[in-house]
Short mmCIF file of C-alpha atoms and ligand atoms in Angstrom, two decimals:
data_model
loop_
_atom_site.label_atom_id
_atom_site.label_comp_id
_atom_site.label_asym_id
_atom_site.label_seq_id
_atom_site.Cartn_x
_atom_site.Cartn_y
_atom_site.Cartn_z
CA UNK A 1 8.10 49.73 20.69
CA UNK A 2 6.06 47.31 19.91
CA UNK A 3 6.17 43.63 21.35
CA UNK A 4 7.87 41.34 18.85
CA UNK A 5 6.48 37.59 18.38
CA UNK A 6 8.07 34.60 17.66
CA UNK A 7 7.56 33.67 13.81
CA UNK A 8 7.50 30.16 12.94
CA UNK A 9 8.23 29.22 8.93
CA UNK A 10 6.48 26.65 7.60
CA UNK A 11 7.08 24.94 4.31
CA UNK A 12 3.96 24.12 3.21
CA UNK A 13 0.64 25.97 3.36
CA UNK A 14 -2.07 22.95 3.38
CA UNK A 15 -4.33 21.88 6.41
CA UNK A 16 -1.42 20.66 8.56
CA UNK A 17 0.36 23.85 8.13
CA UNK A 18 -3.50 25.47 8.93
CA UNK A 19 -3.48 23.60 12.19
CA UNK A 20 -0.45 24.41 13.26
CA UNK A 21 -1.40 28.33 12.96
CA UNK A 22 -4.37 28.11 14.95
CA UNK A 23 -2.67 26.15 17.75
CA UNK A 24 0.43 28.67 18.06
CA UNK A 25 -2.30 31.53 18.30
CA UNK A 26 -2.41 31.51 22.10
CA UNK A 27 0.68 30.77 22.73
CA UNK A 28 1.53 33.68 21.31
CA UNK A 29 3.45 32.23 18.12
CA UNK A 30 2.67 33.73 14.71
CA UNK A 31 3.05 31.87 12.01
CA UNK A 32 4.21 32.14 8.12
CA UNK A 33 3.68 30.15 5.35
CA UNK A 34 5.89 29.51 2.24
CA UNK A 35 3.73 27.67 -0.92
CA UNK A 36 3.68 27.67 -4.22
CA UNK A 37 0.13 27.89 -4.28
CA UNK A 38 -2.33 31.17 -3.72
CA UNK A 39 -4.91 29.42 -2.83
CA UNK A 40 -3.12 27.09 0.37
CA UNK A 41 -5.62 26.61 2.81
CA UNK A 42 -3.00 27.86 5.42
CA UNK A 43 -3.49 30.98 4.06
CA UNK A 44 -6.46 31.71 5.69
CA UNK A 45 -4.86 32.08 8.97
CA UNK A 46 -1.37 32.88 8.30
CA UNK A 47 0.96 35.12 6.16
CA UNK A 48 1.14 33.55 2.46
CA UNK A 49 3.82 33.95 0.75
CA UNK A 50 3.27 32.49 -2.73
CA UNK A 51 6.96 31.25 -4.20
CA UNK A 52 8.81 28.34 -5.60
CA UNK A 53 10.91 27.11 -2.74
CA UNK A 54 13.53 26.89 -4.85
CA UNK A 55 13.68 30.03 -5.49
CA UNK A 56 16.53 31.18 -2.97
CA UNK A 57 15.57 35.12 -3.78
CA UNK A 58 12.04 34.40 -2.31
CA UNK A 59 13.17 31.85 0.36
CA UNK A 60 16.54 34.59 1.60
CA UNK A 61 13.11 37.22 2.47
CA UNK A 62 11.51 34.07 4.00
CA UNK A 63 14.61 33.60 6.27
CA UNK A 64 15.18 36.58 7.01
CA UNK A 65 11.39 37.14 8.85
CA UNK A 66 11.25 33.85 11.02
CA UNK A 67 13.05 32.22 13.90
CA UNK A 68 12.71 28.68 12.93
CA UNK A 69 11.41 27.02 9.63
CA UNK A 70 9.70 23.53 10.06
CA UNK A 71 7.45 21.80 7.43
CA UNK A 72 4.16 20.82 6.82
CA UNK A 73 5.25 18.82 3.56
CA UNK A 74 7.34 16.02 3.97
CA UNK A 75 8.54 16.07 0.46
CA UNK A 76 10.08 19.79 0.62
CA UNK A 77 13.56 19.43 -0.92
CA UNK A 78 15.92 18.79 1.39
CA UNK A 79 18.73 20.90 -0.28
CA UNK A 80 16.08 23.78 0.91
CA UNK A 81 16.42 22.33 4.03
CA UNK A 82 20.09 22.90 4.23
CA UNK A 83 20.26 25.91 2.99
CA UNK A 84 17.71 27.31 5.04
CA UNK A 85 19.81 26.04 7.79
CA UNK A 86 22.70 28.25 7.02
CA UNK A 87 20.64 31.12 7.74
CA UNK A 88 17.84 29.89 10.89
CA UNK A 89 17.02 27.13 12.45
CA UNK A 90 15.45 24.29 11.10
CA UNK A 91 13.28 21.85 12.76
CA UNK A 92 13.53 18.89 11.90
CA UNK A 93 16.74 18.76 10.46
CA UNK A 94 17.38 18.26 6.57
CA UNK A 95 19.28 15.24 7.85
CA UNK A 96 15.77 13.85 9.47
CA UNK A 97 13.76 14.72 6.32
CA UNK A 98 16.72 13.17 3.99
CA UNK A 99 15.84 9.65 5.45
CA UNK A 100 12.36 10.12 5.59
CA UNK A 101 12.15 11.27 1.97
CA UNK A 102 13.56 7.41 1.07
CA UNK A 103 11.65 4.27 1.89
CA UNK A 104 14.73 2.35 1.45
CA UNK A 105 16.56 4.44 3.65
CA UNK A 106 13.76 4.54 6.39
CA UNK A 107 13.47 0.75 6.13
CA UNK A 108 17.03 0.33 6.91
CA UNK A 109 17.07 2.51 9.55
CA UNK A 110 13.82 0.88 11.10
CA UNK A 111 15.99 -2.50 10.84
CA UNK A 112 18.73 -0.79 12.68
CA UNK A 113 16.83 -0.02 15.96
CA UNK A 114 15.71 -3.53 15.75
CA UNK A 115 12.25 -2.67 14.45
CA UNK A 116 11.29 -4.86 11.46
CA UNK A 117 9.56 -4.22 8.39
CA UNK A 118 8.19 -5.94 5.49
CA UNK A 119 10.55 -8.02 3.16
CA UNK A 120 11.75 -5.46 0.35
CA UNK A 121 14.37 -4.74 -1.94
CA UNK A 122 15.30 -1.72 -4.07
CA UNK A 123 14.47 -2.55 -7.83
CA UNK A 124 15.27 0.14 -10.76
CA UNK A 125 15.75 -1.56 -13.67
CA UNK A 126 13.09 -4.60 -15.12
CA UNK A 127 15.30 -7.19 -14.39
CA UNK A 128 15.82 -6.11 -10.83
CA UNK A 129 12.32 -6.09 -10.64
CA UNK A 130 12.02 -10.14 -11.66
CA UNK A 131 14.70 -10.67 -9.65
CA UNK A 132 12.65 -8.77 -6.23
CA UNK A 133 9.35 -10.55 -7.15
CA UNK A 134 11.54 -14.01 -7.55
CA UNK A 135 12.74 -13.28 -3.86
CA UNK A 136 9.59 -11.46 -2.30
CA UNK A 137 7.04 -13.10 -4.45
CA UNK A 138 3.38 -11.92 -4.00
CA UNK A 139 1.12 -10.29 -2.83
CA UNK A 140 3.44 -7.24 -2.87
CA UNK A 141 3.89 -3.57 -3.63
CA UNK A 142 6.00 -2.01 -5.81
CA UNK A 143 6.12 1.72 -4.69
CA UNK A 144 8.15 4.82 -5.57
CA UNK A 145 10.94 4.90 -3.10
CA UNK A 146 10.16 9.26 -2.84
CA UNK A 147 7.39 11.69 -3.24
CA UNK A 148 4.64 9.02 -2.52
CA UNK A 149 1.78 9.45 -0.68
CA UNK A 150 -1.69 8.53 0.52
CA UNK A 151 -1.55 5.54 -2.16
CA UNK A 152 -0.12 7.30 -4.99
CA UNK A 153 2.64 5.90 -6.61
CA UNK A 154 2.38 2.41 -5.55
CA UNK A 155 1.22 -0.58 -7.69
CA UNK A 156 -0.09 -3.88 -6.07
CA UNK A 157 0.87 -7.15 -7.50
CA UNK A 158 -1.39 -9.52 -7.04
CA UNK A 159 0.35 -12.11 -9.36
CA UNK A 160 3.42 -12.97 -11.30
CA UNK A 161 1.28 -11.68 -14.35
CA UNK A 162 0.75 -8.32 -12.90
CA UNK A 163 4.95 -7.34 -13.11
CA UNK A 164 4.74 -5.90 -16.70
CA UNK A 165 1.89 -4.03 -15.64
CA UNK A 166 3.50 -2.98 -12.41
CA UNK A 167 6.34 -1.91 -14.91
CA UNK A 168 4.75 -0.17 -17.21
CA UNK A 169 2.74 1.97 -14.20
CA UNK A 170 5.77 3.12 -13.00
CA UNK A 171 8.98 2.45 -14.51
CA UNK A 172 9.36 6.18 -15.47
CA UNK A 173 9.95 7.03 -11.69
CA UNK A 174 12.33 3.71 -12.16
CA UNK A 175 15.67 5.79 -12.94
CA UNK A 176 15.32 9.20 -11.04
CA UNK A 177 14.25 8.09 -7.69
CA UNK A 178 14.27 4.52 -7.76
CA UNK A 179 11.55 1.66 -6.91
CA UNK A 180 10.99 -0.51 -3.60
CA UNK A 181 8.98 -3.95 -4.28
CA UNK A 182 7.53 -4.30 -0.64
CA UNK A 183 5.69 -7.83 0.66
CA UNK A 184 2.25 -7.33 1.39
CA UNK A 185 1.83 -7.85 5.14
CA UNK A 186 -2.05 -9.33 5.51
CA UNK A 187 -1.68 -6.83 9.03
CA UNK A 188 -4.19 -7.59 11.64
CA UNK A 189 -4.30 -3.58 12.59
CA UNK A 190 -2.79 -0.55 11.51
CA UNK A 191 -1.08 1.58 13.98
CA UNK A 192 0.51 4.87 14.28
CA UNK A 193 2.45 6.38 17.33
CA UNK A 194 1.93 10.03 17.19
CA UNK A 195 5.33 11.48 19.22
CA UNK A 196 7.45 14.35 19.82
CA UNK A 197 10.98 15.46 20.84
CA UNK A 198 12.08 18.69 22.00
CA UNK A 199 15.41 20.74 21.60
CA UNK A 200 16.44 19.40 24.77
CA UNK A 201 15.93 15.68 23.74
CA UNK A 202 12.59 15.41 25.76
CA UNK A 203 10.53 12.82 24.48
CA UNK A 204 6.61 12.19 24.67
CA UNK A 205 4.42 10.19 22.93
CA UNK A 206 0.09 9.63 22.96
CA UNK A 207 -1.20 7.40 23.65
CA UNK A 208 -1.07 4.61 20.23
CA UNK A 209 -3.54 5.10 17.47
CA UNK A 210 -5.40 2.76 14.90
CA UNK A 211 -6.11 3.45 11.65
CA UNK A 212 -8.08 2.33 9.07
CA UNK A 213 -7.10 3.30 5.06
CA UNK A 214 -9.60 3.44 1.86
CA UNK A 215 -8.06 3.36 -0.93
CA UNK A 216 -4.59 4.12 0.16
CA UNK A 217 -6.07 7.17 2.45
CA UNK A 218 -6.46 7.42 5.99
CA UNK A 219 -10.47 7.22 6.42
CA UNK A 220 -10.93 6.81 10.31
CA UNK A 221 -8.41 6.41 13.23
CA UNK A 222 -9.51 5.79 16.88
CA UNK A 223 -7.55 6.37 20.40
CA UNK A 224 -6.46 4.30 22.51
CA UNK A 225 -6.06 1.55 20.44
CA UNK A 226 -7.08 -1.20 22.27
CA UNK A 227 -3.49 -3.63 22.28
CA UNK A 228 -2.09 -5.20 25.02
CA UNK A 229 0.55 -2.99 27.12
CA UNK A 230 3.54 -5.03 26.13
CA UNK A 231 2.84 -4.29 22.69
CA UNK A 232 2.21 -0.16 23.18
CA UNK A 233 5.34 -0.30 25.20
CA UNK A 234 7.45 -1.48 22.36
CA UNK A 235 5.74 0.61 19.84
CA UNK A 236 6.61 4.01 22.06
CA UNK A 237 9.92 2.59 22.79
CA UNK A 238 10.84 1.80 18.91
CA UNK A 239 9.67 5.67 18.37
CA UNK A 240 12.00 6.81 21.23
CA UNK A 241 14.99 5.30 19.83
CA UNK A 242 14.32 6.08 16.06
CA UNK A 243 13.59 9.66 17.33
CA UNK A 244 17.19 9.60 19.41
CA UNK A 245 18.81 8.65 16.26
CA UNK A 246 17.64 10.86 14.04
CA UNK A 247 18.13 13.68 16.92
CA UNK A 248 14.69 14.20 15.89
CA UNK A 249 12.86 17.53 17.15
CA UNK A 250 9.57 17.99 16.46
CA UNK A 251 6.79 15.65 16.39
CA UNK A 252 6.39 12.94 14.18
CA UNK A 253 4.51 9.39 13.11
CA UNK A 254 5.84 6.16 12.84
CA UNK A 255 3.37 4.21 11.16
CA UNK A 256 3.45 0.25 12.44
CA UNK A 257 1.91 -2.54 10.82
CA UNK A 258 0.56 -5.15 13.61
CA UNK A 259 0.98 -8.89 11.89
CA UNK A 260 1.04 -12.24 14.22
CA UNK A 261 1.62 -10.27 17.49
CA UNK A 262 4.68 -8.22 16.16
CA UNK A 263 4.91 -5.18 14.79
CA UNK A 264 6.34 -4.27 11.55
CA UNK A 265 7.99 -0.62 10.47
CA UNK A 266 6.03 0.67 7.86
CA UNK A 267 7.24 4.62 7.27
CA UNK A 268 7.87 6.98 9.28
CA UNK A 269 6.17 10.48 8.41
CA UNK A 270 8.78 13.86 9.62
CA UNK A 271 5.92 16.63 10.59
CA UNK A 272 2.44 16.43 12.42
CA UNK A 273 0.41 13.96 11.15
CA UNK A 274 -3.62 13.03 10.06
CA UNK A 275 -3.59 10.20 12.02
CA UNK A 276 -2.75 12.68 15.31
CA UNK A 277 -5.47 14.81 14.63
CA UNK A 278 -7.45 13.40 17.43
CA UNK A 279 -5.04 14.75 19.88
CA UNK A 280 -6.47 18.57 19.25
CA UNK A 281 -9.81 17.57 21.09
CA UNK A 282 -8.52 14.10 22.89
CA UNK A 283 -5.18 14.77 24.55
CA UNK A 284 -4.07 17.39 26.96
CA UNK A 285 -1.77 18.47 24.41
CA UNK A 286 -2.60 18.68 21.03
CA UNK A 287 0.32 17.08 18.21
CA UNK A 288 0.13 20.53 16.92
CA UNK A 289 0.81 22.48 19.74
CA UNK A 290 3.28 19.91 20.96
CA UNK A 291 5.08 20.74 17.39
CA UNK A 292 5.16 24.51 17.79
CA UNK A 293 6.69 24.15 21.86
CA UNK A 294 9.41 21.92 19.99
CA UNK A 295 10.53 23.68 17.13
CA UNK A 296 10.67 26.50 19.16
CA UNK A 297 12.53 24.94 22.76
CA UNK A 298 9.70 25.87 25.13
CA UNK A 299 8.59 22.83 27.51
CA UNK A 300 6.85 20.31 26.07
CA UNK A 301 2.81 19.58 27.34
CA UNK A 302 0.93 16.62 28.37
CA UNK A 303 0.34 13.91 25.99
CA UNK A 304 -2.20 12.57 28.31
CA UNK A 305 -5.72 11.26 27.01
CA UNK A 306 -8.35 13.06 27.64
CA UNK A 307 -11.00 11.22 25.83
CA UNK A 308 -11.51 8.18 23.84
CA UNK A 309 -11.49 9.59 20.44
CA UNK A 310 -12.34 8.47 16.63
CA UNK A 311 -11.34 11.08 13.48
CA UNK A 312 -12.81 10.54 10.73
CA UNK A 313 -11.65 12.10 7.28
CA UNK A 314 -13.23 13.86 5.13
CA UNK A 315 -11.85 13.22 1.28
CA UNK A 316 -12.50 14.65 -1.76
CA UNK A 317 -15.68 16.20 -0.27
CA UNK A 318 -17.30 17.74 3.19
CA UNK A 319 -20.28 15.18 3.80
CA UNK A 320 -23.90 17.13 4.85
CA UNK A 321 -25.27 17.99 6.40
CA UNK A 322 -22.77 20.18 8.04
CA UNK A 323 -25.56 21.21 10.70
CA UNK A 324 -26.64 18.19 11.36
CA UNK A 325 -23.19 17.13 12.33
CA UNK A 326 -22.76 20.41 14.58
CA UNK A 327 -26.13 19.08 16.22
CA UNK A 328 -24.24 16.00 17.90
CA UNK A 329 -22.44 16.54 21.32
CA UNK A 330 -19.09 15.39 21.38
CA UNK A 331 -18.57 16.30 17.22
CA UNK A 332 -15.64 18.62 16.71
CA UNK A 333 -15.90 19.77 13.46
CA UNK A 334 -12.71 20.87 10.90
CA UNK A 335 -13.21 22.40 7.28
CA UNK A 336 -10.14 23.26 5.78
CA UNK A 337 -11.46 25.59 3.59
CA UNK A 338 -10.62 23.78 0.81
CA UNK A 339 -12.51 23.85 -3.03
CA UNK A 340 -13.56 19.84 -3.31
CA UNK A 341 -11.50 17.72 -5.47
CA UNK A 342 -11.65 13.65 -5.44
CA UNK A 343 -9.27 12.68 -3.37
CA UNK A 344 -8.49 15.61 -1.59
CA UNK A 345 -8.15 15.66 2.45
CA UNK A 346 -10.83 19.17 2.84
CA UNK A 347 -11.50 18.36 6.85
CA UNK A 348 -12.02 15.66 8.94
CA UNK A 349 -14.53 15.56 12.48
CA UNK A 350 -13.16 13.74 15.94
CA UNK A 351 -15.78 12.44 18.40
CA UNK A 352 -13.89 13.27 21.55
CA UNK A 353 -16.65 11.03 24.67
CA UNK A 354 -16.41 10.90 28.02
CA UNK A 355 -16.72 6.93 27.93
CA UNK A 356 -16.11 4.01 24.73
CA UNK A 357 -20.17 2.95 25.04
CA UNK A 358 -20.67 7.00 24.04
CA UNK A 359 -17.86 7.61 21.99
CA UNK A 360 -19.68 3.89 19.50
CA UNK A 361 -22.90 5.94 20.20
CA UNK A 362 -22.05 9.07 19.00
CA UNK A 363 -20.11 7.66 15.86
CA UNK A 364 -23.49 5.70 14.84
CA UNK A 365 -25.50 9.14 15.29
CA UNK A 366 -22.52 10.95 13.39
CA UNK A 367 -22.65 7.92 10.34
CA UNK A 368 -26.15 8.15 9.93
CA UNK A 369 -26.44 11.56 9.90
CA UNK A 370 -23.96 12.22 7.01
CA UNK A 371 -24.93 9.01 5.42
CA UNK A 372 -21.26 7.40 6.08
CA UNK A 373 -21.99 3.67 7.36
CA UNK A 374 -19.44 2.13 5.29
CA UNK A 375 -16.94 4.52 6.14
CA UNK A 376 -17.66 4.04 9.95
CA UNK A 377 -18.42 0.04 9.34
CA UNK A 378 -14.52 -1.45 9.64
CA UNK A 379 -14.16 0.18 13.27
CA UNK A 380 -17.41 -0.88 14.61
CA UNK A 381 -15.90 -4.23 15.50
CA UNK A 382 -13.31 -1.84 17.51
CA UNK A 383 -15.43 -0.02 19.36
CA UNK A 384 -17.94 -2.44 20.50
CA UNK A 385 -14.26 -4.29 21.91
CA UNK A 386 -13.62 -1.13 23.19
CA UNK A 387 -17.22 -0.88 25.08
CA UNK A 388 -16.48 -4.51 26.50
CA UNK A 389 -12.94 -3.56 27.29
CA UNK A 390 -14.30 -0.51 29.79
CA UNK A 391 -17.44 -2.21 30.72
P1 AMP B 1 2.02 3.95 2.50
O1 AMP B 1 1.92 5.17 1.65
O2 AMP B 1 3.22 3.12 2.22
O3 AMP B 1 1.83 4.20 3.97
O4 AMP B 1 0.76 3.03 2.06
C1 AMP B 1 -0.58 3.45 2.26
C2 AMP B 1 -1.39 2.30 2.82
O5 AMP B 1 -1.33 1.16 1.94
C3 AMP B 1 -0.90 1.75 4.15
O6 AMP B 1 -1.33 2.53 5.22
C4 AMP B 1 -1.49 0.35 4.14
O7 AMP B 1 -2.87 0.40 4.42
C5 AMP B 1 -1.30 -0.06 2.69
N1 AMP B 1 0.02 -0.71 2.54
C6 AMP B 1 1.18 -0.11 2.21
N2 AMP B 1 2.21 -1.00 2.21
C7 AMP B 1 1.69 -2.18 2.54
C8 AMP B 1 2.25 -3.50 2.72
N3 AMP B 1 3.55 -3.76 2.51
N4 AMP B 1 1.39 -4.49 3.10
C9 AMP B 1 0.08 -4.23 3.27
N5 AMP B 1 -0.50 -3.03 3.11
C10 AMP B 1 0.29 -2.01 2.77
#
């Protein structure tokens, strides 16, 4: 008789989903992928199975051939969820998802573990909406309150004129899910803690991340971020308790807004996340594996730095040239294996160095190389702080 492996489901079949295939590899772990697509870049590594997950015919054979379903899609519907749960276990729970799934419902959650977040208010009608920007004013952001993400759905107000255009953008998302009009925090840094919880409520986290966005996308994120301890202590404590009170398992962000030495909730993302993809070549542990230990109740690993580290993403496009690139010590390369497509994530590369002066040297080489200045440019200020910092 053959020896049987563990199967892990995953919801999902894009790079994240990829990522976590290749890291349950040597632990043994298989993985298998539900999407509705047959071309999910997941399916390179894993199982495919191409279906609706609605469709409970497709999703009772998906059951039936794992021992835990988790998600590489954030926005997989959580009545799925539950009724996946009836049959196998489901990591993180439909419960967990539920709240992440609703920025209101996130942002009052954040507010009940004491974390706070920008001023909002739920708006779905027009008049609502006068009555938010009479209360929030502007700058703000009216956003869908579901199914948004990497800058879609959102509309930025820059002015009073700007609400019938705001309106008009997305009032048809108004009456099924709803609307949040947001302030617009002018945020000194963005940051994300990257942790995990396991079956037995054992918490880690890495160490806290900073990111940089284009265009509503994550373009470049950088570890450690360089804040003061006080501050990386609260952060990592906020994610603790939001994580105990969700009786979260599995790893997750919670992406913080840094404004006038405090730090604002901004959302909180259920699954592994692109601003953790550092951790594969700068931790001990990688957020990946970390997620597959969890889901399944095996011990978690280190979160421990190895490296200073700096990811940047690769959208719509792989840069070239790929060689030159591959060329440069310390470049750790990922290609999804994805067609291009403008604003697609297709890969990203981390510069995992032994020190901050090589980890600013390498990302110069690594900028020029592909031609990627600007993209590099907003975290130069960073890095030379971070040479400083070490010196
Ligand atoms: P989100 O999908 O809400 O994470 O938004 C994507 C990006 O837009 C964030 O990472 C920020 O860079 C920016 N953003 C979103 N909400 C706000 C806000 N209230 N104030 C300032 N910037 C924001």
């Amino acid at each position: 008789m053959s020896r049987r492996l563990p199967v892990i489901g995953i919801l999902g079949g894009g790079q994240l989903a990829r990522m976590l295939a290749l890291a349950a590899t040597p632990l043994g772990v298989r993985c298998s992928v539900v999407d509705g697509s047959a071309d999910a870049c997941a399916g390179q590594i894993a199982p495919l199975r191409v279906a609706d997950w609605r469709d409970l015919a497709s999703m009772e054979q998906f059951a039936a051939a794992v021992d835990v379903v988790t998600f590489d899609f954030e926005n997989a519907p959580a009545a799925t969820a539950e009724w996946l749960r009836q049959r196998v276990p489901v990591y993180p729970s439909p419960e967990a998802l539920a709240v992440a799934q609703d920025r209101v419902s996130e942002k009052a959650l954040f507010r009940d573990i004491g974390l706070d977040t920008p001023a909002f208010a739920a708006v779905s009608t027009r008049a609502e909406l006068d009555a938010a920007v009479a209360r929030i004013g502007v700058p703000s952001i009216l956003k869908t309150r579901r199914l948004g993400y990497d800058g879609k759905g959102q509309f930025r107000l820059r002015s009073g004129a700007d609400v019938d255009a705001a309106w008009a953008a997305l009032r048809a998302q108004a009456t099924p899910h709803g609307l949040v009009l947001e302030a617009f925090v002018p945020f000194m840094r963005e940051l994300s803690v990257i942790a995990v919880r396991g079956r037995d409520g054992g918490f880690r986290a890495w160490p806290l991340t900073q990111n940089w966005h284009h265009e509503g996308i994550l373009a470049l994120s950088f570890a450690p971020a360089l804040v003061s301890a006080e501050l990386a202590a609260t952060a990592l404590e906020k994610a603790r308790t939001l994580a105990e009170k969700l009786d979260y398992v599995g790893v997750f962000a919670l992406e913080l807004f840094e404004h006038e030495g405090r730090l604002l909730g901004n959302e909180m993302a259920p699954r592994v996340h692109n601003s953790g993809h550092w951790t594969i070549e700068g931790a001990v542990t990688s957020q990946f594996e970390n997620h597959v230990r969890a889901v399944l109740g095996l011990p978690l690993g280190a979160t421990a730095l190895r490296a200073p580290s700096l990811m940047f993403n690769w959208i719509g496009a792989l840069p070239e040239p790929v060689a030159g690139a591959l060329a440069l010590a310390d470049v750790h390369w990922h290609d999804y294996g994805k067609e291009s497509r403008p604003g697609r994530k297709v890969g990203h590369a981390t510069i995992s160095s032994a020190d901050s002066a090589q980890l600013l040297a390498r990302a110069q080489d690594l900028a020029q190389v592909l031609g990627r200045a600007a993209q590099l440019a907003p975290a130069l200020p960073v890095l030379q702080a971070g040479m400083q910092h070490n010196a």
